[in-house]
XYZ file of C-alpha atoms in Angstrom:
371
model
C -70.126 -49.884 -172.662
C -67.648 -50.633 -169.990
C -65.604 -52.705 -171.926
C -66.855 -55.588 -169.655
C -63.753 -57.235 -168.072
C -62.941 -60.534 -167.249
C -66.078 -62.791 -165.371
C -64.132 -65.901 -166.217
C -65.898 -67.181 -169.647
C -65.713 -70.631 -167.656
C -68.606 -73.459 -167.043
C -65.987 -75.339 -165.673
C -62.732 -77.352 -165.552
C -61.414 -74.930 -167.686
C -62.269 -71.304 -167.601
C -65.804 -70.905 -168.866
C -68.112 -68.255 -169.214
C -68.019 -64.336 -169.475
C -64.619 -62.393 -169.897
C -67.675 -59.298 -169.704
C -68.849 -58.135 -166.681
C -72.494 -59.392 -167.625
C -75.166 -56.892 -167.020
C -74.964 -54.744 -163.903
C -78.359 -53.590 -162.473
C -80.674 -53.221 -165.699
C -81.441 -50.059 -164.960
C -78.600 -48.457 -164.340
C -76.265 -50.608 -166.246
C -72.171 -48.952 -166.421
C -70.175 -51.575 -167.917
C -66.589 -51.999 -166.968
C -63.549 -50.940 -168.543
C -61.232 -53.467 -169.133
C -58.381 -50.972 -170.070
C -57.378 -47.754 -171.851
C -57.419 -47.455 -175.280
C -55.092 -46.507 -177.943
C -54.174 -42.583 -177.604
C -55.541 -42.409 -180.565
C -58.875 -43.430 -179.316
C -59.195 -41.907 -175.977
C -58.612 -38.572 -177.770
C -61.516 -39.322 -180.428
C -64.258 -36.889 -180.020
C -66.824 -39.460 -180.648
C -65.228 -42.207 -178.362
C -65.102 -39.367 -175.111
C -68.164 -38.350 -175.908
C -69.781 -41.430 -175.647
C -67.920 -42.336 -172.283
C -68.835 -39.157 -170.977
C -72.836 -39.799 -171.588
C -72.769 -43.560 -170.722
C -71.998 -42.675 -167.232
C -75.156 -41.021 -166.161
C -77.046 -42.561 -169.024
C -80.719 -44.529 -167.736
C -81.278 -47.932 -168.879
C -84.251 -47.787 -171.024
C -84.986 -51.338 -171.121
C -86.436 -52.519 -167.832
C -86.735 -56.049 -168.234
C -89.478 -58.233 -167.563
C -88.827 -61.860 -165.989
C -90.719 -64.838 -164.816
C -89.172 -67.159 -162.412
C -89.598 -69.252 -159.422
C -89.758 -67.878 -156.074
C -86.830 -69.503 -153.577
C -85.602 -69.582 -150.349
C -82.222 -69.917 -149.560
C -80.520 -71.569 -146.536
C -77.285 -72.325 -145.191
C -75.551 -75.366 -143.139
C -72.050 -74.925 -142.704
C -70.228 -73.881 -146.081
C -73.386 -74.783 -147.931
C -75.581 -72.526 -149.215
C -78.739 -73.858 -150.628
C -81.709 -72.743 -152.391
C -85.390 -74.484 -152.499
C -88.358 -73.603 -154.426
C -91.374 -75.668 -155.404
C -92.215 -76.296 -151.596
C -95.826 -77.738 -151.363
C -95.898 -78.488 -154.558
C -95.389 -82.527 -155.749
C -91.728 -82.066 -156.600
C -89.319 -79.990 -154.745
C -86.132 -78.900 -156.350
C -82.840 -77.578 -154.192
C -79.654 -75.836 -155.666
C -76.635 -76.871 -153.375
C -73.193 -75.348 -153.754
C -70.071 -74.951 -151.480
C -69.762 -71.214 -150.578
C -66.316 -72.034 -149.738
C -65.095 -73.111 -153.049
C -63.357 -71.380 -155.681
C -66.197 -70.332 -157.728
C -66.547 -69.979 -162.060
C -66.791 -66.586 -161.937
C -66.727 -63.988 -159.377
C -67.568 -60.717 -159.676
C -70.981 -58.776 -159.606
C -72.190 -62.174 -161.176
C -70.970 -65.039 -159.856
C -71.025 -68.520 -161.407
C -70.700 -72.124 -159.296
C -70.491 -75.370 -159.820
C -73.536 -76.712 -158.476
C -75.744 -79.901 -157.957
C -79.601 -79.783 -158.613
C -81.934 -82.282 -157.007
C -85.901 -82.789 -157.244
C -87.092 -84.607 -154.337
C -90.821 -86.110 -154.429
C -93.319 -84.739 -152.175
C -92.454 -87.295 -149.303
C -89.016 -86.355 -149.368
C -87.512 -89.147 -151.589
C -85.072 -88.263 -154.035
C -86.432 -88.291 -157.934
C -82.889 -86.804 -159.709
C -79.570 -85.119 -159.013
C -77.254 -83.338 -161.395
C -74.555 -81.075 -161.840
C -75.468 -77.869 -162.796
C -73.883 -74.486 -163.195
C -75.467 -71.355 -161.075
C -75.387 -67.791 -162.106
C -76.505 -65.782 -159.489
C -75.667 -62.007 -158.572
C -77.921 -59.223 -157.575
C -78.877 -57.637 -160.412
C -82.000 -59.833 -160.422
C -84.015 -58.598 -163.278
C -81.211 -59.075 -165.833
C -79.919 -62.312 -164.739
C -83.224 -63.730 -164.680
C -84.469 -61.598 -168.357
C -81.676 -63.603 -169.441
C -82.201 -66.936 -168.163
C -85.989 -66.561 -169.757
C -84.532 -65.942 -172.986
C -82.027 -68.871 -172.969
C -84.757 -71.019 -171.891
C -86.961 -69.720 -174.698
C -83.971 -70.783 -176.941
C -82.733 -73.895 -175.386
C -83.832 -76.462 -178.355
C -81.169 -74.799 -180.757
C -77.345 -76.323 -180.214
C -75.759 -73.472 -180.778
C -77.389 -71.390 -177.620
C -76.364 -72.105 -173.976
C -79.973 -73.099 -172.768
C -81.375 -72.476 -168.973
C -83.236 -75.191 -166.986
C -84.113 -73.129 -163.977
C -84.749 -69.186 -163.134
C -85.289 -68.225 -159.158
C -85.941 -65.036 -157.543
C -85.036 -64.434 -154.316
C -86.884 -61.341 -152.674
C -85.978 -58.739 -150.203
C -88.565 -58.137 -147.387
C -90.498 -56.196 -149.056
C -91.023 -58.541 -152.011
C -88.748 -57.117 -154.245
C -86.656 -59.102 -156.549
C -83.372 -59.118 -154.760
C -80.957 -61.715 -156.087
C -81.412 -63.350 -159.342
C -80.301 -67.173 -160.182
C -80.155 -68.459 -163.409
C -79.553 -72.655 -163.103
C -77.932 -74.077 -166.521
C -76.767 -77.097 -167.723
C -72.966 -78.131 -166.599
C -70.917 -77.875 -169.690
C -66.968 -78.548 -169.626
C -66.071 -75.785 -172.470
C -63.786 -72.783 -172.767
C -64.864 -68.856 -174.442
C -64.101 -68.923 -178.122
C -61.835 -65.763 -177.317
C -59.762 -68.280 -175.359
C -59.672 -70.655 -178.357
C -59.093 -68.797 -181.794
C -55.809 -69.888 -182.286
C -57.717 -73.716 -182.466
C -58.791 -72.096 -185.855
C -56.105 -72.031 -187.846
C -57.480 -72.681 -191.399
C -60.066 -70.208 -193.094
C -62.130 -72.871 -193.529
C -62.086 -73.828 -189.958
C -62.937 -70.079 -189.332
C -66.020 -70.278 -192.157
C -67.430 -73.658 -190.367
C -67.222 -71.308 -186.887
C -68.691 -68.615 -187.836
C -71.469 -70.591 -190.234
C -72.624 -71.637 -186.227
C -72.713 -68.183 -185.295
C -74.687 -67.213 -187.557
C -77.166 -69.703 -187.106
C -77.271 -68.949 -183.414
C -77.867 -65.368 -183.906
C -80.387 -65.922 -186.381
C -82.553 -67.782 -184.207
C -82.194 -65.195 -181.555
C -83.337 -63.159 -184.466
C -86.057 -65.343 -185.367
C -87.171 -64.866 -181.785
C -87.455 -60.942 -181.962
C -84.322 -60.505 -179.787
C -81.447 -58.462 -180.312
C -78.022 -60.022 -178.065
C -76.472 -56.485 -177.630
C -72.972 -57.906 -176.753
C -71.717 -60.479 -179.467
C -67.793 -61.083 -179.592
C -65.945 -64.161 -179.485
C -66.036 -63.988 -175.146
C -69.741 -64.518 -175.420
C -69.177 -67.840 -177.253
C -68.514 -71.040 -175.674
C -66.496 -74.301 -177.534
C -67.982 -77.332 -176.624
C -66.135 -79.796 -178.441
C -66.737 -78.899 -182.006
C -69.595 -76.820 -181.157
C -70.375 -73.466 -180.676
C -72.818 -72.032 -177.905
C -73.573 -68.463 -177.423
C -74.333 -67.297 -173.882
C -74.660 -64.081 -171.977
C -78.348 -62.865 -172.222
C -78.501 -60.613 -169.374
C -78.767 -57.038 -171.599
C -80.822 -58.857 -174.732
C -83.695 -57.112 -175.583
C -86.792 -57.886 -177.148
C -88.416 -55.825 -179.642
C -88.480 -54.215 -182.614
C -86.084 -51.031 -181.989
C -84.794 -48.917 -178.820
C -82.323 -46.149 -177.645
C -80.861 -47.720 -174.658
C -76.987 -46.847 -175.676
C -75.459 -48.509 -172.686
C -74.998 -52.082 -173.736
C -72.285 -54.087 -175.816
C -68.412 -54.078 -175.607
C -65.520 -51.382 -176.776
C -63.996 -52.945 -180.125
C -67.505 -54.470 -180.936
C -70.184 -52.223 -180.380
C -72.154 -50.750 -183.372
C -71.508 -47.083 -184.851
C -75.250 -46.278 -183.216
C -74.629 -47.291 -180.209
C -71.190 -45.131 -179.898
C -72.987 -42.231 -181.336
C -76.034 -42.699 -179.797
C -77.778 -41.960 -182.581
C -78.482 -43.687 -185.559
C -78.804 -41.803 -189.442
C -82.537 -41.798 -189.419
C -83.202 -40.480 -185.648
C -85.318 -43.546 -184.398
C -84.101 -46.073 -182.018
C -81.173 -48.740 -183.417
C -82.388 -52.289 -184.454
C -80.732 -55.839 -184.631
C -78.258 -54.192 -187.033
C -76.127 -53.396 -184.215
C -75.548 -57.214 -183.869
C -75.430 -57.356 -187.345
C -71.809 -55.064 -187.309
C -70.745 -57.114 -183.772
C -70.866 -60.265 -186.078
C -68.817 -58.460 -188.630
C -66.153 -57.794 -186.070
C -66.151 -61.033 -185.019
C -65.255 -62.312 -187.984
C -62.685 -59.906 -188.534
C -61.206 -60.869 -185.164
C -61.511 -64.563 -185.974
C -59.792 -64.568 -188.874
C -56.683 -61.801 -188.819
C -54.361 -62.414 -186.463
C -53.270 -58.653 -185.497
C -56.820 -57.998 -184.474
C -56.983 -60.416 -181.931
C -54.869 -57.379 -180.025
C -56.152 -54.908 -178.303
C -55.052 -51.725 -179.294
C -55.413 -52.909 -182.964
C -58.676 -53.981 -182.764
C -59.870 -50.676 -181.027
C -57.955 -48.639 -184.265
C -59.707 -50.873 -186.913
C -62.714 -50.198 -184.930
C -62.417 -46.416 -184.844
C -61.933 -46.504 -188.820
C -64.366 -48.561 -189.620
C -67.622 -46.330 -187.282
C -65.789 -42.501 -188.644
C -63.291 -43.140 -191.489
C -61.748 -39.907 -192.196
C -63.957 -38.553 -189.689
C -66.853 -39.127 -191.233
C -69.972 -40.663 -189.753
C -72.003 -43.729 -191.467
C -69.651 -44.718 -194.404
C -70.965 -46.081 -197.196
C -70.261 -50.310 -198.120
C -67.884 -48.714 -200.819
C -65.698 -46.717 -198.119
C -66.006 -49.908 -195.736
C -64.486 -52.316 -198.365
C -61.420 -49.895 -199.962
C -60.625 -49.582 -196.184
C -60.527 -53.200 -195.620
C -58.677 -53.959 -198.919
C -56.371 -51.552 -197.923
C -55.513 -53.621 -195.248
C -54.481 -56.454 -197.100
C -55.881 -59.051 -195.390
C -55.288 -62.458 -196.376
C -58.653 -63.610 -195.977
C -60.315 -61.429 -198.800
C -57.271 -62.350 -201.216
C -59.012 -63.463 -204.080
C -62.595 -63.289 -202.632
C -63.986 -59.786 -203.764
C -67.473 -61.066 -202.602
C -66.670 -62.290 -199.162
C -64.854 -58.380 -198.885
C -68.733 -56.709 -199.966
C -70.335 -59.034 -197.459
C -68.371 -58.190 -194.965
C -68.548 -54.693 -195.284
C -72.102 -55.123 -195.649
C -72.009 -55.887 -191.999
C -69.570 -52.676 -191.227
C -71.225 -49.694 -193.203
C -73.628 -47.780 -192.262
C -76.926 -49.223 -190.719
C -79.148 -47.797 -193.998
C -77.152 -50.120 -196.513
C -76.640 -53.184 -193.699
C -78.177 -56.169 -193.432
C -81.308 -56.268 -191.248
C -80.899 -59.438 -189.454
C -78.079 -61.900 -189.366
C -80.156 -64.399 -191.426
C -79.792 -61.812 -194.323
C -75.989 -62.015 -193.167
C -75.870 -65.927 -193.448
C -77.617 -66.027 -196.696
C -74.949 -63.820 -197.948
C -72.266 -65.142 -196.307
C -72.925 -68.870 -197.151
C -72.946 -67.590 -201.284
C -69.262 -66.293 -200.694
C -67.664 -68.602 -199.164
């Protein structure tokens, strides 16, 4: 998809949040492109294709949401926005237009404070909070439904609050997703901090638990990568919800991130002809891996190459879990040196989506036995 560019991965004091330009309009998402890739790339058949389609390609995947109705006001450089009027408690969203926000961008993220007042205007609690509001309202607020769904698990960025704003007409028109204030930094920004394999194992052990539970829940992420992952102290919390979907299957092709998007969802297709599964997150885990512990890959252009190989090696669509791991030993990556089953799990998660696991607990399970 538009190799979503930089939205700050920041929840604060240091950058936080999204270095992807979370989901524009849901249904008529174009992601961003970050950059050109590799000639090599640009001039792959498959690759072009793919760009050329995404462009005009619909967004199957209307989202539902439920959320709060607000209203929002302004005094001075504050903008603020109420909800729960009438009711016993009242809760307001304050923020500082005027200040240098999180994130800017189609989606913008502030540091915020959160109060609940009691119905005769006392206050009952204040708090920092982090807002992420923009105007593609169904996705933001899809999103924030899911992470509140998901909240009890440490390794997912929860949601306390979702709010709709409407246009005239009633129509969702801005979409504000209200989460707890965490001081952290993207795991992109951080994977030097992992300098030992086993540091990298313990990582990505978290990972896999998170995406299992989004699993658990029915959901596929459709854009896991090490930007989507934020390092709270020695934990791990993935964010970013806006283009999950729920269900089963689909053939909405417009989702995920150059480098780490599945072989179906650059070929729009997938061997069998039906819609793609969570296997696509499956292979996005792979990659991250990959990423988190070589070196080289955390470049650019190299990653995009290893990515090209590993979705058509030698041109060829769907490779087996054989062709995956002679490519990767090929490589010569430290990390499989002297771990032959660590090199099959991981190109369990690379092959073809016919031989790869179905979920990422099938990935843990495997994962844990190798390592």
């Amino acid at each position: 998809m538009q190799l979503i560019r930089q939205l700050g991965l920041a929840l604060l004091g240091a950058q936080l949040f999204f270095e992807s330009s979370i989901a524009v309009a849901h249904n008529s998402y174009q992601p961003e492109i970050k950059k050109r890739a590799p000639p090599e790339v640009e001039n792959w058949a498959l690759y072009k294709y793919w760009n050329s389609q995404i462009e005009t390609s619909p967004y199957f995947c209307e989202a539902g949401f439920s959320a709060d109705t607000g209203s929002l006001s302004r005094s001075g450089n504050v903008r603020s926005l109420s909800w729960g009027i009438g009711n016993c408690e009242e809760k307001i969203v304050s923020w500082d237009f005027k200040q240098t926000p999180i994130a800017k961008g189609e989606v913008s993220i502030w540091k915020a404070t959160l109060k609940v007042k009691n119905s005769d205007g006392t206050e009952k609690s204040s708090k920092e909070v982090a807002l992420k509001r923009g105007s593609d309202a169904r996705g933001i607020l899809f999103g924030a439904n899911v992470q509140q769904k998901l909240s009890d698990n440490d390794n997912i960025l929860g949601a306390l609050e979702a709010v709709v704003q409407n246009d005239e007409d009633g129509d969702p028109e801005w979409g504000n997703s209200i989460m707890p204030f965490v001081q952290a930094s993207s795991l992109e920004k951080n994977l030097d901090s992992y300098s030992t394999q086993s540091l990298v194992n313990d990582a990505f052990k978290q990972i896999l638990t998170a995406v299992s539970v989004v699993h658990g829940e029915g959901i596929m992420h459709r854009d896991l990568k090490p930007e989507n992952f934020l390092v709270d102290g020695s934990i791990l919390k993935l964010i970013d919800f806006d283009t999950a979907f729920e269900g089963d299957s689909t053939n909405a092709f417009n989702v995920g991130t150059r480098t780490y998007a599945a072989p179906e969802i650059v070929a729009m297709k997938t061997p069998s002809g039906g819609g793609y599964t969570k296997k696509i997150d499956v292979f996005s885990l792979g990659m991250t891996f990959l990423v988190m512990s070589v070196t080289d890959l955390q470049d650019d252009d190299t990653r995009f190459l290893l990515w090209k190989e590993l979705i058509e090696p030698n041109g060829e669509l769907w490779p087996t879990v054989a062709k995956v791991s002679t490519l990767l030993k090929e490589k010569s990556y430290d990390v499989f040196s002297d771990n032959e089953n660590l090199l099959t799990v991981i190109s369990t998660a690379l092959c073809t989506p016919d031989d790869r696991y179905d979920d990422a607990s099938a990935f843990q399970t495997a994962f844990n036995a190798a390592i």
